[in-house]
mmCIF file of C-alpha atoms in Angstrom:
data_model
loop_
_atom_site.group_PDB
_atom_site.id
_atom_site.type_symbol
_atom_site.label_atom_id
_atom_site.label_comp_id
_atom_site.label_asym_id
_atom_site.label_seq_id
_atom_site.Cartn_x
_atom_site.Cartn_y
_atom_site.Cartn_z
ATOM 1 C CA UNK H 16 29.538 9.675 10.780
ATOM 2 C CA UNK H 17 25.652 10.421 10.139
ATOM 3 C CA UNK H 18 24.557 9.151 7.025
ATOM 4 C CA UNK H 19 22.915 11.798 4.467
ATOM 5 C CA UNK H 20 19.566 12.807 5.476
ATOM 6 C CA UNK H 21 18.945 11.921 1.683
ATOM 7 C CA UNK H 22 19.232 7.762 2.942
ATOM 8 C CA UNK H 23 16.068 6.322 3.120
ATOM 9 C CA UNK H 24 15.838 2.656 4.914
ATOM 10 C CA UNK H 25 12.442 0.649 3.723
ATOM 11 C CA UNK H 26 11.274 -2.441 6.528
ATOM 12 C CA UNK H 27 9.439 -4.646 3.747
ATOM 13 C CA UNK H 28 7.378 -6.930 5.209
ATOM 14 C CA UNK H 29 5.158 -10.375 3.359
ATOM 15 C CA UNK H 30 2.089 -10.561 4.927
ATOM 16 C CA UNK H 31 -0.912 -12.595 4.497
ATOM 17 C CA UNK H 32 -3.419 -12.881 7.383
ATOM 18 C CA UNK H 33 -1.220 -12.007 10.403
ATOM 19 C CA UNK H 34 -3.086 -9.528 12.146
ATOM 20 C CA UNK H 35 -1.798 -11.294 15.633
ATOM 21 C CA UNK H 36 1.409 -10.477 14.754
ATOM 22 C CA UNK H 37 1.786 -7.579 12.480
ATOM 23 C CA UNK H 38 1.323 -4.820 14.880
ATOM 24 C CA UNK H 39 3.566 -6.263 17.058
ATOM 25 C CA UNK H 40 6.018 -6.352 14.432
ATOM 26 C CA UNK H 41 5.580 -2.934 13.353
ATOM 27 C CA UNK H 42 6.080 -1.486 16.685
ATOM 28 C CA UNK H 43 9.076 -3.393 17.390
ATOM 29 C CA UNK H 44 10.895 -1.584 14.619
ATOM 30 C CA UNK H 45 13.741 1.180 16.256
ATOM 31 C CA UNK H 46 12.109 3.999 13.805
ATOM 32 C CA UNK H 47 12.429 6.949 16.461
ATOM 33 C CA UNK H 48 16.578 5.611 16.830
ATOM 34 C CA UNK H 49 16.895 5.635 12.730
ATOM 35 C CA UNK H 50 15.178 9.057 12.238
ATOM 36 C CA UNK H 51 17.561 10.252 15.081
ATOM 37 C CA UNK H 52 21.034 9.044 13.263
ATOM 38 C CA UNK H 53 19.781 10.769 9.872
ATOM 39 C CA UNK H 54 17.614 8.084 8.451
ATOM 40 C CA UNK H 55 14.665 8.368 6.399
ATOM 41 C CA UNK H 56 12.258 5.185 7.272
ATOM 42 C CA UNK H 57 8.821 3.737 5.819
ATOM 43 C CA UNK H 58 7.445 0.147 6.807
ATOM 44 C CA UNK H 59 5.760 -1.273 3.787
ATOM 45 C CA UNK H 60 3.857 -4.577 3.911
ATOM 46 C CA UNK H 61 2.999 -6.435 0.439
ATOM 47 C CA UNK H 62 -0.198 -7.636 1.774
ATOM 48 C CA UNK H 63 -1.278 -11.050 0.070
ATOM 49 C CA UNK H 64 -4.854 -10.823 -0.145
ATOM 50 C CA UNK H 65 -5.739 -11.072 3.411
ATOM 51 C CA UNK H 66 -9.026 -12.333 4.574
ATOM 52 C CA UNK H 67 -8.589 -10.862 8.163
ATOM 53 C CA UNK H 68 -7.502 -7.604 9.971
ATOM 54 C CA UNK H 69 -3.621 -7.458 8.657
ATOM 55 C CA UNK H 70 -4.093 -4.608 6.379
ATOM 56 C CA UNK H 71 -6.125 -2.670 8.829
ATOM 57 C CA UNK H 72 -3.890 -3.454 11.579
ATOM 58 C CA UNK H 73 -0.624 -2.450 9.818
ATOM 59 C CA UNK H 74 -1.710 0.767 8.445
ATOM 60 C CA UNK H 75 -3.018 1.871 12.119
ATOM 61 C CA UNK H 76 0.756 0.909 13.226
ATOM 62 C CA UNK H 77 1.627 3.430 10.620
ATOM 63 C CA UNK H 78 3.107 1.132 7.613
ATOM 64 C CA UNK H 79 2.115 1.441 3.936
ATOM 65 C CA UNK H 80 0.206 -1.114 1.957
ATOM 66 C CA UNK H 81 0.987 -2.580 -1.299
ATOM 67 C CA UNK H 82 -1.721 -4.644 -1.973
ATOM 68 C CA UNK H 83 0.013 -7.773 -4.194
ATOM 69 C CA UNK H 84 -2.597 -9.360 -6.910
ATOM 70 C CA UNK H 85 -2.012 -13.034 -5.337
ATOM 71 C CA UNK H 86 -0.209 -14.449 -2.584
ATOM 72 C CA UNK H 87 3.219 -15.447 -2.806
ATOM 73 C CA UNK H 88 6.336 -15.527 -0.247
ATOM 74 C CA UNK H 89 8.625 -14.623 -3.299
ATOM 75 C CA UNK H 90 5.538 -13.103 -5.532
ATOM 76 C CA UNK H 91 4.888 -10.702 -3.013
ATOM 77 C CA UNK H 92 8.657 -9.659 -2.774
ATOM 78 C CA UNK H 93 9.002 -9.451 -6.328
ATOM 79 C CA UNK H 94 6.295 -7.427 -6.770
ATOM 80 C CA UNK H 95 7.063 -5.019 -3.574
ATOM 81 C CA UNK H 96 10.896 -4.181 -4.845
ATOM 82 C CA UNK H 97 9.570 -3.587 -8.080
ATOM 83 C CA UNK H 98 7.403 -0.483 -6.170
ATOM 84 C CA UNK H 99 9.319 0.804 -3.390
ATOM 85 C CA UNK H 100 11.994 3.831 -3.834
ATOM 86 C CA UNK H 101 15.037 3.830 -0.862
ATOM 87 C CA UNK H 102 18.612 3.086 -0.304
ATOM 88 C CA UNK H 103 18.370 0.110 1.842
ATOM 89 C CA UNK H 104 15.749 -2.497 2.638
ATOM 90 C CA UNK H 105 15.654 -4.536 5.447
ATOM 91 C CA UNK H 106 13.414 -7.347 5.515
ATOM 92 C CA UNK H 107 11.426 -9.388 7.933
ATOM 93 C CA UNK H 108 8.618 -11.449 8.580
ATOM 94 C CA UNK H 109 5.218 -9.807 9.936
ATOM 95 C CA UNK H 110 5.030 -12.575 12.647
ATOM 96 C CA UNK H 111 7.385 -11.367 15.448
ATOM 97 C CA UNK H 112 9.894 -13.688 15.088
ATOM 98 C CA UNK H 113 12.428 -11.719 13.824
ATOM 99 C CA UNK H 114 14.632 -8.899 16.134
ATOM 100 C CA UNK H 115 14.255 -6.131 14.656
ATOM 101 C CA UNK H 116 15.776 -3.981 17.464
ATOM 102 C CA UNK H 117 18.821 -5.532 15.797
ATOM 103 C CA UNK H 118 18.181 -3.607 12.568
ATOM 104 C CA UNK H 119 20.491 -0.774 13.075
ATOM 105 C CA UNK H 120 23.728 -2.737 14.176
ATOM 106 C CA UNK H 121 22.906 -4.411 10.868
ATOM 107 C CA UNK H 122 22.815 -1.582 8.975
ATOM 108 C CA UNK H 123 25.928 -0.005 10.293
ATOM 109 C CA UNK H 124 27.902 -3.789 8.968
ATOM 110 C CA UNK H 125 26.233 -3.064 5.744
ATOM 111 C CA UNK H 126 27.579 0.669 5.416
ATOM 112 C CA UNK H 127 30.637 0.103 7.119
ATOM 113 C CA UNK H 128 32.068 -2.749 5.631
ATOM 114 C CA UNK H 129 30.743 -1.939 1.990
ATOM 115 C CA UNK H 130 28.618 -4.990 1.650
ATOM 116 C CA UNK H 131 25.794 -5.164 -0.392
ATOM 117 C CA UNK H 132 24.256 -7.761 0.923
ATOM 118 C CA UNK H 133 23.552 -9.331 4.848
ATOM 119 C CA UNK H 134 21.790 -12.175 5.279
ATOM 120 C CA UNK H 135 20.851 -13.844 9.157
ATOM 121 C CA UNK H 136 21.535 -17.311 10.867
ATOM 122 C CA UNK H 137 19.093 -17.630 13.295
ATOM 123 C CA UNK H 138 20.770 -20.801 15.033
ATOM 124 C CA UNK H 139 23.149 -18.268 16.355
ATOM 125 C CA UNK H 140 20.317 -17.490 18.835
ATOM 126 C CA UNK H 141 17.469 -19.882 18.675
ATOM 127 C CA UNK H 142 14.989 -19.066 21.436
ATOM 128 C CA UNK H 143 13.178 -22.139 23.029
ATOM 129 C CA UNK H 144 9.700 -23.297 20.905
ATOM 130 C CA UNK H 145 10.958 -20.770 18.216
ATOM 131 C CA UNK H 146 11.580 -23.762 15.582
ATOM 132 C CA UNK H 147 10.496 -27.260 16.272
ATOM 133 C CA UNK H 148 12.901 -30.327 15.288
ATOM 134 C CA UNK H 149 11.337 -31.173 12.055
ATOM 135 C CA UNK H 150 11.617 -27.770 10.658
ATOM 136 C CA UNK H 151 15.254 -27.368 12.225
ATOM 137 C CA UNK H 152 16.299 -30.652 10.832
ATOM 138 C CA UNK H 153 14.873 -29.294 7.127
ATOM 139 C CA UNK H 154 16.418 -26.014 7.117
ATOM 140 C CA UNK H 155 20.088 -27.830 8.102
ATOM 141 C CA UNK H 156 19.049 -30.082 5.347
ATOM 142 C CA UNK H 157 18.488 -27.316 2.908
ATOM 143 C CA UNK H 158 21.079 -25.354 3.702
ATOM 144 C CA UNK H 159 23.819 -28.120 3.280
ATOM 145 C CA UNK H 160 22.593 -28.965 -0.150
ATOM 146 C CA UNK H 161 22.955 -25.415 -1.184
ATOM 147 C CA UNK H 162 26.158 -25.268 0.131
ATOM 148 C CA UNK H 163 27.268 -28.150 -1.094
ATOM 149 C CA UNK H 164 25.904 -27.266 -4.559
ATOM 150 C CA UNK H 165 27.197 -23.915 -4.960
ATOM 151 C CA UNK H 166 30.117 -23.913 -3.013
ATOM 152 C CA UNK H 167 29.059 -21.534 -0.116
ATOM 153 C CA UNK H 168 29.906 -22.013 3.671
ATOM 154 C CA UNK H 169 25.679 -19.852 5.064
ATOM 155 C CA UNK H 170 24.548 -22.199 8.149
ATOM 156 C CA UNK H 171 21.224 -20.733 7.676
ATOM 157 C CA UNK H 172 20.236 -20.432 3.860
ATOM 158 C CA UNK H 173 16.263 -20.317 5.088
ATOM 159 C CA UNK H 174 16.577 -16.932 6.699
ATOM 160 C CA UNK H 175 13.996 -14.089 6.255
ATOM 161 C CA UNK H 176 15.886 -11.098 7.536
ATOM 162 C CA UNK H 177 18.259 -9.249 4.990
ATOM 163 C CA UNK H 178 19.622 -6.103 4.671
ATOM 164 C CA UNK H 179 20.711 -4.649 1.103
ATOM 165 C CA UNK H 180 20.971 -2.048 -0.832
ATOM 166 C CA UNK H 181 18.018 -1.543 -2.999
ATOM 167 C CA UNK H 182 19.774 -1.018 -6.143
ATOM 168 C CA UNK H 183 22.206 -3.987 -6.217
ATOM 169 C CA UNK H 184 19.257 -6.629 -5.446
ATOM 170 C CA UNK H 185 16.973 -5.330 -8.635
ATOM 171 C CA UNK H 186 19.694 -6.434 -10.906
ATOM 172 C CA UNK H 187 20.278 -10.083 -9.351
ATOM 173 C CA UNK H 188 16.897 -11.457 -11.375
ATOM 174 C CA UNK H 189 15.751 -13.615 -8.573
ATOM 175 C CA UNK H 190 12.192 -15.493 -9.490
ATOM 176 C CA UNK H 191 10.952 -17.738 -7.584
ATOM 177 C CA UNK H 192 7.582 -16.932 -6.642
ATOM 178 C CA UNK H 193 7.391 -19.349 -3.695
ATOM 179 C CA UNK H 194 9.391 -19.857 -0.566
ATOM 180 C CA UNK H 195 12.280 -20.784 -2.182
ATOM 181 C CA UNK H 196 12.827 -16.656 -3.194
ATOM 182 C CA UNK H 197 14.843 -16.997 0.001
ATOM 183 C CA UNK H 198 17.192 -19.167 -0.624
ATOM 184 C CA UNK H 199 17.715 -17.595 -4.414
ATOM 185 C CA UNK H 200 18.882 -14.475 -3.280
ATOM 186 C CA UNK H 201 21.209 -15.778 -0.792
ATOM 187 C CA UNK H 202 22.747 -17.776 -3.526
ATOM 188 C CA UNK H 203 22.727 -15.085 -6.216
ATOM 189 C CA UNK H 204 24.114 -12.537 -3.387
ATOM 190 C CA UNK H 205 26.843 -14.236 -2.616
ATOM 191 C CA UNK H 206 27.849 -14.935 -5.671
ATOM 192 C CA UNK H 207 27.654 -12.214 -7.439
ATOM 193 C CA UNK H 208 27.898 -9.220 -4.872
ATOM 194 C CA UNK H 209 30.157 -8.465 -1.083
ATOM 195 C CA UNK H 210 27.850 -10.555 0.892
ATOM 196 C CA UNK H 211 27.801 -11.626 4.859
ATOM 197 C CA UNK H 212 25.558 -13.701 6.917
ATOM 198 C CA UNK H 213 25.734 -12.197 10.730
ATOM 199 C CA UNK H 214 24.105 -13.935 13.302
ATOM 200 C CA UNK H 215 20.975 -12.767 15.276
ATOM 201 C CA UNK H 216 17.764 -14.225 17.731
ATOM 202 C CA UNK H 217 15.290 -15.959 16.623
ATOM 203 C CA UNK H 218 11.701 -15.784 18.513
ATOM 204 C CA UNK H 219 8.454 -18.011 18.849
ATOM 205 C CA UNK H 220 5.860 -17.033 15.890
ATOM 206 C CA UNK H 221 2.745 -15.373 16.889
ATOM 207 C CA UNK H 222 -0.316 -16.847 15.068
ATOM 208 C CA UNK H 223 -0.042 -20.119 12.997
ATOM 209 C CA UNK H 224 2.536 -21.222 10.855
ATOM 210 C CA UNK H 225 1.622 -21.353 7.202
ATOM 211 C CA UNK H 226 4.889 -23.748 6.148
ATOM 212 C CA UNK H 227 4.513 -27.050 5.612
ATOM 213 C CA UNK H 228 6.564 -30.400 4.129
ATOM 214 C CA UNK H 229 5.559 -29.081 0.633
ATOM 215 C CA UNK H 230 7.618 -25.942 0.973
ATOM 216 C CA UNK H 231 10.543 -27.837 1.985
ATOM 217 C CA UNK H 232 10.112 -30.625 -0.968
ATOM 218 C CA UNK H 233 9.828 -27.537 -3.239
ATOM 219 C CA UNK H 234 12.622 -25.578 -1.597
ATOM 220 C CA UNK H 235 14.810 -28.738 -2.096
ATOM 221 C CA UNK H 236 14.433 -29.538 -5.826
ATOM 222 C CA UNK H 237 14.587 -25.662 -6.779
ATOM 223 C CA UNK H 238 18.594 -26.096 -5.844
ATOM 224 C CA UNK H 239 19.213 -28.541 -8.194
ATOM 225 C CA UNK H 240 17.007 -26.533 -11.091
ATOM 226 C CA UNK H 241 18.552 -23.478 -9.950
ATOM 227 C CA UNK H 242 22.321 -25.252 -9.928
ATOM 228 C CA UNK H 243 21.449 -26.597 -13.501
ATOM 229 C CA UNK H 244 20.114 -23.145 -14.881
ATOM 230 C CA UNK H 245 23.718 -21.042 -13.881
ATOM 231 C CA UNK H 246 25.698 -23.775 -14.788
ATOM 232 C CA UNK H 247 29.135 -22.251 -16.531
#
């Protein structure tokens, strides 16, 4: 069954100085597929303050641009939910590591099964040079102690691809301005709304990474403060 022409699917998108990456991105979103089965699509990126071409770049591939007043992994989402209007959002990062040709199978789990809520494991299909040891040894890490810690079974808490319905996610009050936003709204999603992690590819980054042993110390310790704050 089509969905209402009235359903509107948003592809948010962090950004902050990927213009090797962001158009490539952009381009591999199925748009033309969406708008065929009844969809209503905009790609917006919530631009940190970007010192190169990424804002010039992603509006020329046809996206909007919220321009955030700092950078921020989780900042930048915060502040981008609070100014988008849609059904469902499906989120990615703007460095072409994510499969967004996957984005409508998604979206038909979501509708279909009456979640709320999809999250990704990328293990499922890790492409070669797509995540070196050290940073597949932290996520594992990471997403063990939040399992462990609050009693979920994700094998990828790190993810950066969701799919949700707009509405639901405004009301989880996820805060963390910093990398660890990820993990927070896994862990408030599926505990509090009909969540599912599905899994999906995983691709080489284009352009330079911009993680680093500090995110993961960070990303660590905000379990146990996060743990400690929903306690009872």
């Amino acid at each position: 069954m089509l969905p209402s022409l009235r359903k509107k699917v948003v592809f948010l998108f962090p950004a902050l100085n990927e213009e090797e990456g962001i158009s490539h991105t952009i381009e591999g979103i199925p748009l033309a597929e969406l708008k065929k089965e009844g969809y209503e699509c905009e790609v917006v990126v919530i631009d940190g303050q970007s010192k190169d071409r990424t804002v010039e770049l992603a509006r020329k591939a046809g996206a909007t641009v919220i321009i955030a007043p700092r950078k921020g992994y989780g900042f930048q989402y915060i502040y981008g939910l609070a100014r988008i209007k849609g059904d469902f959002v499906i989120t990615g990062d703007a460095d072409g590591t994510y499969p967004f040709k996957e984005a409508r199978p998604m979206l038909r789990t979501l509708i279909d099964g009456n979640y709320d809520f999809l999250t990704t494991n990328r293990f499922a299909k890790l492409h070669t040079g797509s995540m070196s040891f050290m940073h597949g040894v932290g996520n594992r890490i990471l997403t063990l102690t939040g399992n462990i810690l609050f009693g979920l079974r994700l094998k990828d808490n790190q993810s950066g691809m969701w799919c949700f319905r707009l509405d639901k996610i405004r009301d989880l009050g996820v805060a963390n301005e910093d990398m660890a936003f990820s993990e927070e709204i896994k862990i408030r999603a599926f505990k509090r709304l009909r969540s599912l992690e599905v899994p999906i590819s995983y691709s080489p980054r284009i352009g330079t990474s911009k993680l680093n042993y500090g995110h993961a110390f960070r990303n660590f310790f905000f379990l146990f403060k996060l743990r400690f704050s929903l306690r009872g």
